[in-house]
Amino acid sequence: MAYQSMVYGFAFLPLCLAAYQIAPQKWRRRVLLGFSYLFFWLLSGKLIVYLLGTTVFVHCMGIWLDSIRSEKKKARRVLTFGILVLLGVLAYLKYYNFFVENVTGIFGNALPFTLAEKKILMPVGISFYTLQAIGYMADVYWGKIRAEEKLEKTALFLAFFPQIMEGPICRHSDTCDALYSGRPLEAENLTNGYIRIFWGLFKKKVIADRLAIGVDAIFGNYTSYSGFMVAFAAVAYTVQLYMEFSGCMDIIIGSGQLFGVTLPENFRQPFCAQSAAEFWRRWHITLGTWFKTYIFYPVSMSAPVKRWNQYGRKHFGKYVTMLGTSAMALFPVWLCNGLWHGARWSYIFYGMYYFTLILAGIAVEPVRDRILQVFHISERSVGLKFMRIAKTWLIIFTGELFFRADGLRAGIYMFRSMFRNFDLGNLTDGSLLELGMTKADLIAVVVGCVAVAVVGFIKERGTNVRISLDRKPVFMRWSFYYVLILAVIVIAAYGDGYQAVDMIYAGF
């Protein structure tokens, strides 16, 4: 039962809403917890045992950390133990076979023991709730929150069904009050929540699922296509991924809003970014925030980095020291970013790709600023902004090409092929219609992208779209809502050529 399914939107959610509203206020969080476990069980069956085990373990660790808060050394050891246990389970489930494949590939029969790959079943969402659990323990250790004394509260924080499959990755302070309060349903929350759900369904079903047809065709047989078609696939996949992931986030955040729970936003017009670093401040925001809070800052304040700062300033100067510090703090962040997405070298390359680009951006920043000053170019120049955005798009499309490719070798082959046999005529000679998409599909995708781009442009200018709609006359406002709903039902669910596509980020 995926978030985009009719069963979720028109059976599971209404049933949960009804049970929640009927229940006494003190029982409502238990209703949410029960439906959350039902949702997870429908997704992963008996693998729910991993979530239950994580919940009990993290709950006990939180209480333990809270009780020894003043004993810093002991608390640090306890926190380290807790993190290693959670990461150990995640590493075994997600990376064991990857480890075996590479070790046997390097050493072959020279190993004194036998390593064999195993058939390992991985529960949906484990990468998301593991990071959330680690963040909870760290916040207790730092004294930012008190540990929950009731197991049901810890369980609901980790298992709240709208976010269990794809995030967003929440901190305890983000959602705890609303989750535990059991406030009654409100008409405004129901209306706005379902409208946002339909907006997410529009992006997912009308745009992302249609693009998936052509993207899969090219990436699945990339040696048969020209450079232009490979470039098209890179752009199309980037758009598909954004519409897919941000659309699911809309469904998830809208689902939380139904119950009065405000989940953190995960996207903020990422294609308006003017650099790779800014792109990642706008894309998958909660993952970036997690890495910054629990890896970047601790590494930046660690003893080795402090020693380097002292040594570097004395022997190399501020600039080199700053670059070294940045590299030491950024490297584990981007290595973990690549590994978090999955056990593939192409994902690790993806992380190192952005590590290199962001570090390079830091390195050239003084030179860039000096050039702008010498030529009297304003940072607010429209031309400069356009050039920066165009450069960032090239970085994004190239990165997603390697991200989607079936392995690092395939990614390198596809990247090289874009510079060979680049036939722009493929745009008009019918090649795009040979990918399994009809002309109606392409029109639906283009119109849908324009609609999303217009909404994004309005939001980028600082206008709250929902509040602006609320200020419109009732007829105009509900006309927009009905057009959106009909677009999802008619074009997406029953449109010619539509194929249901699994959620991409649910597999990470």
Short mmCIF file of C-alpha atoms in Angstrom, two decimals:
data_model
loop_
_atom_site.label_atom_id
_atom_site.label_comp_id
_atom_site.label_asym_id
_atom_site.label_seq_id
_atom_site.Cartn_x
_atom_site.Cartn_y
_atom_site.Cartn_z
CA MET A 1 0.00 0.00 0.00
CA ALA A 2 1.98 2.95 -1.29
CA TYR A 3 1.22 6.60 -0.54
CA GLN A 4 0.04 7.22 -4.11
CA SER A 5 -2.43 4.32 -4.12
CA MET A 6 -6.18 4.82 -4.03
CA VAL A 7 -6.38 2.43 -1.07
CA TYR A 8 -4.17 4.73 1.00
CA GLY A 9 -5.95 7.98 0.11
CA PHE A 10 -9.55 6.81 0.14
CA ALA A 11 -9.60 3.84 2.53
CA PHE A 12 -6.69 3.77 4.95
CA LEU A 13 -6.54 7.51 5.66
CA PRO A 14 -10.32 8.02 6.12
CA LEU A 15 -10.51 4.97 8.39
CA CYS A 16 -7.61 6.26 10.48
CA LEU A 17 -9.11 9.75 10.64
CA ALA A 18 -12.48 8.37 11.78
CA ALA A 19 -10.93 6.14 14.45
CA TYR A 20 -8.73 8.99 15.65
CA GLN A 21 -11.63 11.43 15.99
CA ILE A 22 -13.94 8.94 17.70
CA ALA A 23 -11.33 7.89 20.27
CA PRO A 24 -10.98 9.83 23.55
CA GLN A 25 -8.17 12.37 23.45
CA LYS A 26 -5.86 10.35 25.72
CA TRP A 27 -6.17 7.34 23.37
CA ARG A 28 -5.60 9.14 20.10
CA ARG A 29 -1.84 8.72 20.02
CA ARG A 30 -2.40 4.99 20.49
CA VAL A 31 -4.77 5.02 17.53
CA LEU A 32 -2.05 6.67 15.43
CA LEU A 33 0.49 4.14 16.68
CA GLY A 34 -1.80 1.21 15.90
CA PHE A 35 -2.45 2.43 12.35
CA SER A 36 1.25 3.18 11.91
CA TYR A 37 2.17 -0.41 12.79
CA LEU A 38 -0.64 -1.70 10.55
CA PHE A 39 0.72 0.41 7.69
CA PHE A 40 4.26 -0.85 8.24
CA TRP A 41 3.07 -4.46 8.50
CA LEU A 42 1.18 -4.14 5.20
CA LEU A 43 4.43 -2.91 3.62
CA SER A 44 6.99 -5.25 5.19
CA GLY A 45 5.11 -8.03 6.96
CA LYS A 46 7.18 -9.86 9.59
CA LEU A 47 10.07 -7.42 9.02
CA ILE A 48 8.22 -5.15 11.42
CA VAL A 49 10.33 -6.91 14.06
CA TYR A 50 13.24 -4.63 13.08
CA LEU A 51 11.20 -1.52 13.78
CA LEU A 52 9.93 -2.93 17.07
CA GLY A 53 13.43 -3.92 18.12
CA THR A 54 14.83 -0.52 17.20
CA THR A 55 12.06 1.20 19.15
CA VAL A 56 12.61 -0.76 22.37
CA PHE A 57 16.39 -0.40 22.10
CA VAL A 58 16.30 3.37 21.44
CA HIS A 59 13.75 3.93 24.21
CA CYS A 60 15.95 2.17 26.76
CA MET A 61 19.08 3.91 25.50
CA GLY A 62 17.37 7.29 25.79
CA ILE A 63 16.41 6.67 29.42
CA TRP A 64 19.91 5.40 30.17
CA LEU A 65 21.53 8.45 28.57
CA ASP A 66 19.19 10.76 30.45
CA SER A 67 20.08 9.16 33.77
CA ILE A 68 23.86 9.58 33.27
CA ARG A 69 23.73 12.97 31.58
CA SER A 70 26.19 14.48 34.08
CA GLU A 71 28.73 11.67 33.57
CA LYS A 72 30.06 12.84 30.23
CA LYS A 73 32.61 10.11 29.55
CA LYS A 74 30.22 7.31 30.44
CA ALA A 75 27.40 8.93 28.49
CA ARG A 76 29.67 9.27 25.45
CA ARG A 77 30.50 5.57 25.60
CA VAL A 78 26.82 4.66 25.93
CA LEU A 79 25.89 6.87 22.99
CA THR A 80 28.70 5.36 20.89
CA PHE A 81 27.45 1.88 21.76
CA GLY A 82 23.89 2.78 20.77
CA ILE A 83 24.96 4.29 17.46
CA LEU A 84 27.17 1.30 16.62
CA VAL A 85 24.34 -1.14 17.29
CA LEU A 86 21.90 0.74 15.04
CA LEU A 87 24.46 1.26 12.29
CA GLY A 88 25.59 -2.36 12.62
CA VAL A 89 22.08 -3.64 11.90
CA LEU A 90 21.69 -1.21 9.00
CA ALA A 91 25.12 -2.09 7.59
CA TYR A 92 24.45 -5.82 7.74
CA LEU A 93 21.07 -5.59 6.05
CA LYS A 94 22.06 -3.03 3.44
CA TYR A 95 25.77 -3.55 2.75
CA TYR A 96 26.72 -7.14 3.64
CA ASN A 97 26.36 -8.50 0.11
CA PHE A 98 28.11 -5.43 -1.33
CA PHE A 99 31.02 -6.08 1.05
CA VAL A 100 31.18 -9.77 0.14
CA GLU A 101 31.04 -9.04 -3.59
CA ASN A 102 33.94 -6.59 -3.45
CA VAL A 103 36.12 -8.57 -1.05
CA THR A 104 35.79 -11.77 -3.09
CA GLY A 105 36.34 -9.78 -6.26
CA ILE A 106 39.64 -8.42 -4.94
CA PHE A 107 41.04 -11.44 -3.13
CA GLY A 108 39.26 -14.31 -4.87
CA ASN A 109 40.39 -17.73 -3.63
CA ALA A 110 43.25 -16.22 -1.61
CA LEU A 111 40.98 -15.77 1.39
CA PRO A 112 41.51 -18.33 4.19
CA PHE A 113 37.74 -18.45 4.71
CA THR A 114 34.63 -18.51 2.52
CA LEU A 115 32.34 -15.53 2.09
CA ALA A 116 28.98 -16.11 0.45
CA GLU A 117 26.24 -13.67 -0.42
CA LYS A 118 22.98 -14.08 1.46
CA LYS A 119 19.37 -13.45 0.63
CA ILE A 120 18.63 -10.59 3.01
CA LEU A 121 15.22 -8.97 3.29
CA MET A 122 15.36 -5.28 4.20
CA PRO A 123 12.37 -3.54 5.81
CA VAL A 124 11.03 -0.47 4.06
CA GLY A 125 12.21 2.83 5.52
CA ILE A 126 15.03 1.44 7.68
CA SER A 127 17.49 4.10 6.45
CA PHE A 128 15.05 6.82 7.49
CA TYR A 129 14.01 5.61 10.92
CA THR A 130 17.58 4.58 11.81
CA LEU A 131 18.83 8.15 11.27
CA GLN A 132 15.85 9.48 13.20
CA ALA A 133 16.63 7.10 16.08
CA ILE A 134 20.31 8.11 16.16
CA GLY A 135 19.32 11.78 16.16
CA TYR A 136 16.99 11.16 19.11
CA MET A 137 19.75 9.52 21.18
CA ALA A 138 22.25 12.26 20.31
CA ASP A 139 19.79 15.00 21.28
CA VAL A 140 19.21 13.30 24.65
CA TYR A 141 22.99 13.02 25.13
CA TRP A 142 23.49 16.71 24.32
CA GLY A 143 20.71 17.68 26.70
CA LYS A 144 18.55 19.23 23.97
CA ILE A 145 15.57 17.03 24.93
CA ARG A 146 14.56 14.77 27.78
CA ALA A 147 14.12 11.09 27.06
CA GLU A 148 10.55 9.87 26.73
CA GLU A 149 9.46 7.77 29.71
CA LYS A 150 6.53 6.16 27.90
CA LEU A 151 7.43 3.57 25.30
CA GLU A 152 4.35 4.37 23.20
CA LYS A 153 5.61 7.93 22.67
CA THR A 154 9.02 6.80 21.45
CA ALA A 155 7.28 4.24 19.24
CA LEU A 156 4.97 6.81 17.66
CA PHE A 157 7.85 9.23 17.03
CA LEU A 158 9.75 6.54 15.09
CA ALA A 159 6.80 4.86 13.37
CA PHE A 160 4.34 7.66 12.46
CA PHE A 161 2.97 6.18 9.24
CA PRO A 162 3.07 9.19 6.86
CA GLN A 163 6.86 9.46 7.23
CA ILE A 164 7.96 5.86 7.85
CA MET A 165 8.65 5.03 4.21
CA GLU A 166 10.39 8.11 2.76
CA GLY A 167 10.87 10.55 5.60
CA PRO A 168 11.17 13.47 6.13
CA ILE A 169 13.77 12.74 8.79
CA CYS A 170 12.43 14.52 11.86
CA ARG A 171 14.00 15.57 15.10
CA HIS A 172 12.01 14.81 18.22
CA SER A 173 11.29 18.50 18.78
CA ASP A 174 9.80 18.83 15.29
CA THR A 175 6.75 16.65 15.87
CA CYS A 176 6.49 15.42 19.48
CA ASP A 177 4.00 17.99 20.79
CA ALA A 178 1.54 17.58 17.93
CA LEU A 179 1.90 13.78 17.82
CA TYR A 180 1.25 13.27 21.50
CA SER A 181 -1.39 15.96 22.14
CA GLY A 182 -4.30 14.15 20.48
CA ARG A 183 -5.94 17.38 19.38
CA PRO A 184 -9.26 16.90 17.52
CA LEU A 185 -9.44 17.12 13.74
CA GLU A 186 -10.05 20.54 12.21
CA ALA A 187 -11.85 21.32 8.95
CA GLU A 188 -9.07 23.63 7.77
CA ASN A 189 -6.41 20.96 8.32
CA LEU A 190 -8.51 18.39 6.49
CA THR A 191 -9.06 20.66 3.49
CA ASN A 192 -5.48 21.86 3.21
CA GLY A 193 -4.09 18.41 3.91
CA TYR A 194 -6.07 16.71 1.15
CA ILE A 195 -5.35 19.50 -1.34
CA ARG A 196 -1.64 19.05 -0.73
CA ILE A 197 -2.06 15.29 -1.12
CA PHE A 198 -3.67 15.82 -4.52
CA TRP A 199 -0.87 18.22 -5.52
CA GLY A 200 1.60 15.49 -4.68
CA LEU A 201 -0.43 12.92 -6.63
CA PHE A 202 -0.41 15.30 -9.60
CA LYS A 203 3.39 15.50 -9.60
CA LYS A 204 3.82 11.78 -9.01
CA LYS A 205 1.18 10.30 -11.34
CA VAL A 206 0.88 12.84 -14.12
CA ILE A 207 4.58 13.69 -14.53
CA ALA A 208 6.96 11.29 -12.76
CA ASP A 209 5.28 8.01 -13.68
CA ARG A 210 5.00 9.01 -17.33
CA LEU A 211 8.64 10.08 -17.55
CA ALA A 212 9.66 6.78 -15.97
CA ILE A 213 8.64 4.96 -19.14
CA GLY A 214 11.16 6.77 -21.33
CA VAL A 215 13.83 6.96 -18.65
CA ASP A 216 13.74 3.21 -18.04
CA ALA A 217 13.88 2.50 -21.78
CA ILE A 218 17.09 4.53 -22.29
CA PHE A 219 18.91 3.58 -19.09
CA GLY A 220 17.99 -0.06 -19.63
CA ASN A 221 19.53 -0.15 -23.12
CA TYR A 222 21.84 2.87 -23.16
CA THR A 223 24.27 1.51 -25.74
CA SER A 224 21.56 1.72 -28.42
CA TYR A 225 20.89 5.45 -28.10
CA SER A 226 22.58 8.57 -29.40
CA GLY A 227 24.24 11.19 -27.24
CA PHE A 228 21.18 13.43 -27.43
CA MET A 229 18.91 10.66 -26.16
CA VAL A 230 21.27 9.94 -23.27
CA ALA A 231 21.31 13.65 -22.39
CA PHE A 232 17.50 13.64 -22.60
CA ALA A 233 17.42 10.67 -20.22
CA ALA A 234 19.65 12.49 -17.72
CA VAL A 235 17.37 15.54 -17.73
CA ALA A 236 14.19 13.44 -17.75
CA TYR A 237 15.36 11.34 -14.82
CA THR A 238 16.24 14.45 -12.82
CA VAL A 239 12.74 15.82 -13.41
CA GLN A 240 11.21 12.40 -12.69
CA LEU A 241 13.13 12.09 -9.41
CA TYR A 242 12.14 15.57 -8.29
CA MET A 243 8.46 15.14 -9.19
CA GLU A 244 8.46 11.68 -7.61
CA PHE A 245 10.19 12.59 -4.36
CA SER A 246 8.73 16.06 -3.84
CA GLY A 247 5.30 14.72 -4.85
CA CYS A 248 5.56 11.97 -2.23
CA MET A 249 6.67 14.59 0.29
CA ASP A 250 3.53 16.59 -0.52
CA ILE A 251 1.41 13.49 0.12
CA ILE A 252 3.30 12.78 3.35
CA ILE A 253 3.21 16.34 4.68
CA GLY A 254 -0.46 16.63 3.67
CA SER A 255 -1.21 13.38 5.51
CA GLY A 256 0.43 14.73 8.64
CA GLN A 257 -1.47 17.98 8.31
CA LEU A 258 -4.78 16.07 8.43
CA PHE A 259 -3.95 15.24 12.07
CA GLY A 260 -2.54 18.67 12.85
CA VAL A 261 1.07 17.46 12.65
CA THR A 262 3.42 19.81 10.78
CA LEU A 263 6.23 17.77 9.24
CA PRO A 264 9.36 19.63 8.09
CA GLU A 265 9.62 20.60 4.44
CA ASN A 266 12.07 18.59 2.34
CA PHE A 267 12.30 20.78 -0.79
CA ARG A 268 12.59 24.49 -1.44
CA GLN A 269 12.72 25.16 -5.19
CA PRO A 270 16.05 23.31 -5.69
CA PHE A 271 16.30 24.21 -9.39
CA CYS A 272 16.61 27.88 -8.44
CA ALA A 273 19.93 27.12 -6.73
CA GLN A 274 23.01 28.97 -7.98
CA SER A 275 25.60 26.46 -6.76
CA ALA A 276 25.95 22.80 -5.85
CA ALA A 277 26.08 23.69 -2.15
CA GLU A 278 22.90 25.74 -2.39
CA PHE A 279 21.20 22.95 -4.31
CA TRP A 280 21.73 20.61 -1.37
CA ARG A 281 20.36 23.22 1.02
CA ARG A 282 17.16 23.10 -1.03
CA TRP A 283 17.01 19.37 -1.95
CA HIS A 284 16.24 16.63 0.60
CA ILE A 285 16.57 19.29 3.27
CA THR A 286 16.03 17.03 6.29
CA LEU A 287 18.75 14.60 5.21
CA GLY A 288 21.17 17.49 4.72
CA THR A 289 20.20 18.95 8.08
CA TRP A 290 20.76 15.58 9.75
CA PHE A 291 24.23 15.24 8.23
CA LYS A 292 25.10 18.81 9.18
CA THR A 293 23.89 18.39 12.77
CA TYR A 294 25.19 14.92 13.58
CA ILE A 295 28.29 14.60 11.36
CA PHE A 296 29.53 17.95 10.01
CA TYR A 297 29.40 19.93 13.27
CA PRO A 298 30.79 17.15 15.52
CA VAL A 299 33.66 16.55 13.09
CA SER A 300 34.33 20.29 12.82
CA MET A 301 34.62 20.50 16.61
CA SER A 302 36.61 17.28 17.02
CA ALA A 303 40.13 17.19 18.48
CA PRO A 304 41.90 16.24 15.20
CA VAL A 305 40.32 19.18 13.38
CA LYS A 306 41.22 21.58 16.19
CA ARG A 307 44.81 20.35 16.12
CA TRP A 308 44.91 20.83 12.36
CA ASN A 309 43.62 24.39 12.71
CA GLN A 310 46.41 25.25 15.12
CA TYR A 311 49.09 23.55 13.03
CA GLY A 312 47.76 24.81 9.69
CA ARG A 313 47.57 28.47 10.69
CA LYS A 314 51.11 28.33 11.96
CA HIS A 315 52.63 26.63 8.89
CA PHE A 316 50.30 27.17 5.91
CA GLY A 317 48.17 30.26 6.51
CA LYS A 318 44.44 30.83 6.85
CA TYR A 319 43.41 29.88 3.30
CA VAL A 320 45.01 26.42 3.21
CA THR A 321 43.91 25.76 6.77
CA MET A 322 40.34 26.67 5.89
CA LEU A 323 40.40 24.31 2.89
CA GLY A 324 41.81 21.49 5.00
CA THR A 325 39.19 22.00 7.68
CA SER A 326 36.42 22.08 5.10
CA ALA A 327 37.69 18.89 3.48
CA MET A 328 37.95 17.06 6.81
CA ALA A 329 34.39 18.00 7.75
CA LEU A 330 32.79 17.56 4.33
CA PHE A 331 34.37 14.24 3.36
CA PRO A 332 32.52 12.04 5.91
CA VAL A 333 29.28 13.89 5.15
CA TRP A 334 29.41 13.13 1.44
CA LEU A 335 30.77 9.63 1.88
CA CYS A 336 27.84 8.89 4.18
CA ASN A 337 25.46 10.59 1.75
CA GLY A 338 26.54 8.25 -1.02
CA LEU A 339 26.45 5.14 1.17
CA TRP A 340 23.07 6.11 2.64
CA HIS A 341 21.47 5.84 -0.79
CA GLY A 342 22.59 2.26 -1.24
CA ALA A 343 25.33 -0.31 -1.68
CA ARG A 344 26.64 0.64 -5.12
CA TRP A 345 29.85 2.26 -6.28
CA SER A 346 27.82 4.67 -8.38
CA TYR A 347 26.23 6.02 -5.18
CA ILE A 348 29.63 6.42 -3.55
CA PHE A 349 30.84 8.20 -6.69
CA TYR A 350 27.75 10.43 -6.47
CA GLY A 351 28.71 11.46 -2.94
CA MET A 352 32.33 12.10 -3.89
CA TYR A 353 31.17 14.04 -6.96
CA TYR A 354 29.40 16.59 -4.79
CA PHE A 355 32.18 16.58 -2.20
CA THR A 356 34.67 17.56 -4.92
CA LEU A 357 32.43 20.23 -6.44
CA ILE A 358 31.48 21.84 -3.14
CA LEU A 359 35.08 21.86 -1.94
CA ALA A 360 36.15 23.34 -5.27
CA GLY A 361 33.50 26.04 -4.84
CA ILE A 362 34.94 26.92 -1.44
CA ALA A 363 38.47 26.99 -2.92
CA VAL A 364 37.67 29.39 -5.77
CA GLU A 365 35.34 31.65 -3.78
CA PRO A 366 38.02 34.30 -2.99
CA VAL A 367 39.11 34.38 -6.65
CA ARG A 368 35.52 34.62 -7.85
CA ASP A 369 34.73 37.46 -5.45
CA ARG A 370 37.86 39.31 -6.58
CA ILE A 371 36.90 38.97 -10.27
CA LEU A 372 33.42 40.34 -9.58
CA GLN A 373 34.93 43.25 -7.71
CA VAL A 374 37.48 44.08 -10.44
CA PHE A 375 34.86 44.03 -13.22
CA HIS A 376 32.23 45.76 -11.05
CA ILE A 377 29.72 42.93 -11.46
CA SER A 378 26.92 42.98 -8.91
CA GLU A 379 25.98 39.76 -7.10
CA ARG A 380 22.38 40.66 -7.91
CA SER A 381 23.02 40.84 -11.66
CA VAL A 382 20.33 38.93 -13.59
CA GLY A 383 22.88 37.73 -16.12
CA LEU A 384 25.20 36.40 -13.43
CA LYS A 385 22.29 34.69 -11.69
CA PHE A 386 21.21 33.06 -14.95
CA MET A 387 24.73 31.79 -15.64
CA ARG A 388 25.04 30.36 -12.14
CA ILE A 389 21.69 28.58 -12.36
CA ALA A 390 22.57 27.16 -15.80
CA LYS A 391 25.92 25.91 -14.45
CA THR A 392 24.17 24.32 -11.47
CA TRP A 393 21.68 22.57 -13.77
CA LEU A 394 24.57 20.99 -15.67
CA ILE A 395 26.05 19.80 -12.38
CA ILE A 396 22.70 18.38 -11.26
CA PHE A 397 21.92 16.58 -14.53
CA THR A 398 25.39 15.05 -14.68
CA GLY A 399 25.19 13.89 -11.08
CA GLU A 400 21.78 12.28 -11.57
CA LEU A 401 23.03 10.50 -14.69
CA PHE A 402 25.59 8.64 -12.57
CA PHE A 403 23.05 8.22 -9.77
CA ARG A 404 20.54 6.46 -12.02
CA ALA A 405 22.98 4.49 -14.19
CA ASP A 406 23.22 0.76 -13.61
CA GLY A 407 26.66 0.90 -12.04
CA LEU A 408 29.64 3.22 -12.29
CA ARG A 409 30.87 1.75 -15.59
CA ALA A 410 27.50 2.31 -17.19
CA GLY A 411 27.49 5.89 -15.90
CA ILE A 412 30.92 6.59 -17.38
CA TYR A 413 29.88 5.07 -20.71
CA MET A 414 26.71 7.18 -20.84
CA PHE A 415 28.56 10.33 -19.88
CA ARG A 416 31.08 9.81 -22.68
CA SER A 417 28.36 8.95 -25.18
CA MET A 418 26.81 12.40 -24.77
CA PHE A 419 29.84 13.84 -26.54
CA ARG A 420 29.61 11.38 -29.42
CA ASN A 421 26.90 11.19 -32.05
CA PHE A 422 24.91 14.01 -30.50
CA ASP A 423 22.02 14.27 -32.95
CA LEU A 424 19.75 17.20 -32.09
CA GLY A 425 17.40 15.97 -34.81
CA ASN A 426 16.20 13.29 -32.41
CA LEU A 427 14.11 15.99 -30.80
CA THR A 428 11.81 16.20 -33.83
CA ASP A 429 12.28 12.96 -35.78
CA GLY A 430 9.99 10.86 -33.58
CA SER A 431 12.72 9.21 -31.50
CA LEU A 432 11.07 10.32 -28.27
CA LEU A 433 7.88 8.55 -29.29
CA GLU A 434 9.77 5.28 -29.63
CA LEU A 435 10.45 5.13 -25.89
CA GLY A 436 6.97 3.91 -25.00
CA MET A 437 5.52 7.36 -24.39
CA THR A 438 2.74 8.65 -26.61
CA LYS A 439 2.33 12.21 -27.80
CA ALA A 440 -0.39 12.62 -25.17
CA ASP A 441 2.10 11.52 -22.50
CA LEU A 442 4.65 14.12 -23.61
CA ILE A 443 2.02 16.86 -23.66
CA ALA A 444 0.83 15.89 -20.17
CA VAL A 445 4.44 15.96 -18.90
CA VAL A 446 5.21 19.36 -20.45
CA VAL A 447 1.98 20.97 -19.20
CA GLY A 448 2.48 19.42 -15.77
CA CYS A 449 6.07 20.68 -15.54
CA VAL A 450 4.97 24.18 -16.53
CA ALA A 451 2.31 24.14 -13.79
CA VAL A 452 4.82 23.00 -11.16
CA ALA A 453 7.39 25.55 -12.37
CA VAL A 454 4.86 28.40 -12.10
CA VAL A 455 3.95 27.40 -8.54
CA GLY A 456 7.65 27.12 -7.70
CA PHE A 457 8.36 30.57 -9.17
CA ILE A 458 5.58 32.07 -7.06
CA LYS A 459 6.93 30.41 -3.92
CA GLU A 460 10.49 31.50 -4.73
CA ARG A 461 9.26 35.12 -4.75
CA GLY A 462 8.11 34.63 -1.16
CA THR A 463 4.40 34.17 -1.77
CA ASN A 464 2.55 31.47 0.15
CA VAL A 465 0.44 29.80 -2.54
CA ARG A 466 -2.07 28.27 -0.13
CA ILE A 467 -2.69 31.57 1.68
CA SER A 468 -3.02 33.36 -1.66
CA LEU A 469 -5.65 30.83 -2.76
CA ASP A 470 -7.52 31.24 0.53
CA ARG A 471 -7.85 34.94 -0.24
CA LYS A 472 -9.45 34.29 -3.61
CA PRO A 473 -13.23 34.08 -4.03
CA VAL A 474 -14.71 30.70 -3.13
CA PHE A 475 -15.67 29.94 -6.73
CA MET A 476 -12.16 30.65 -8.06
CA ARG A 477 -10.45 28.76 -5.25
CA TRP A 478 -12.56 25.62 -5.54
CA SER A 479 -12.41 25.71 -9.33
CA PHE A 480 -8.64 25.35 -9.01
CA TYR A 481 -9.04 22.53 -6.51
CA TYR A 482 -11.48 20.63 -8.73
CA VAL A 483 -9.24 21.02 -11.78
CA LEU A 484 -6.36 19.58 -9.77
CA ILE A 485 -8.45 16.66 -8.51
CA LEU A 486 -9.85 15.88 -11.97
CA ALA A 487 -6.36 16.07 -13.49
CA VAL A 488 -5.17 13.40 -11.05
CA ILE A 489 -8.19 11.16 -11.59
CA VAL A 490 -8.62 11.49 -15.35
CA ILE A 491 -5.13 12.13 -16.72
CA ALA A 492 -3.10 10.14 -14.20
CA ALA A 493 -5.14 7.19 -13.08
CA TYR A 494 -6.83 6.47 -16.38
CA GLY A 495 -4.70 8.32 -18.92
CA ASP A 496 -3.48 6.56 -22.05
CA GLY A 497 -0.13 4.91 -21.42
CA TYR A 498 -0.18 5.29 -17.64
CA GLN A 499 1.85 2.74 -15.71
CA ALA A 500 2.05 2.54 -11.93
CA VAL A 501 5.65 3.07 -10.76
CA ASP A 502 7.05 2.19 -7.34
CA MET A 503 8.38 5.03 -5.21
CA ILE A 504 12.11 5.51 -5.82
CA TYR A 505 13.17 6.70 -2.38
CA ALA A 506 11.29 3.92 -0.61
CA GLY A 507 14.14 1.66 -1.71
CA PHE A 508 16.87 3.68 0.03
#
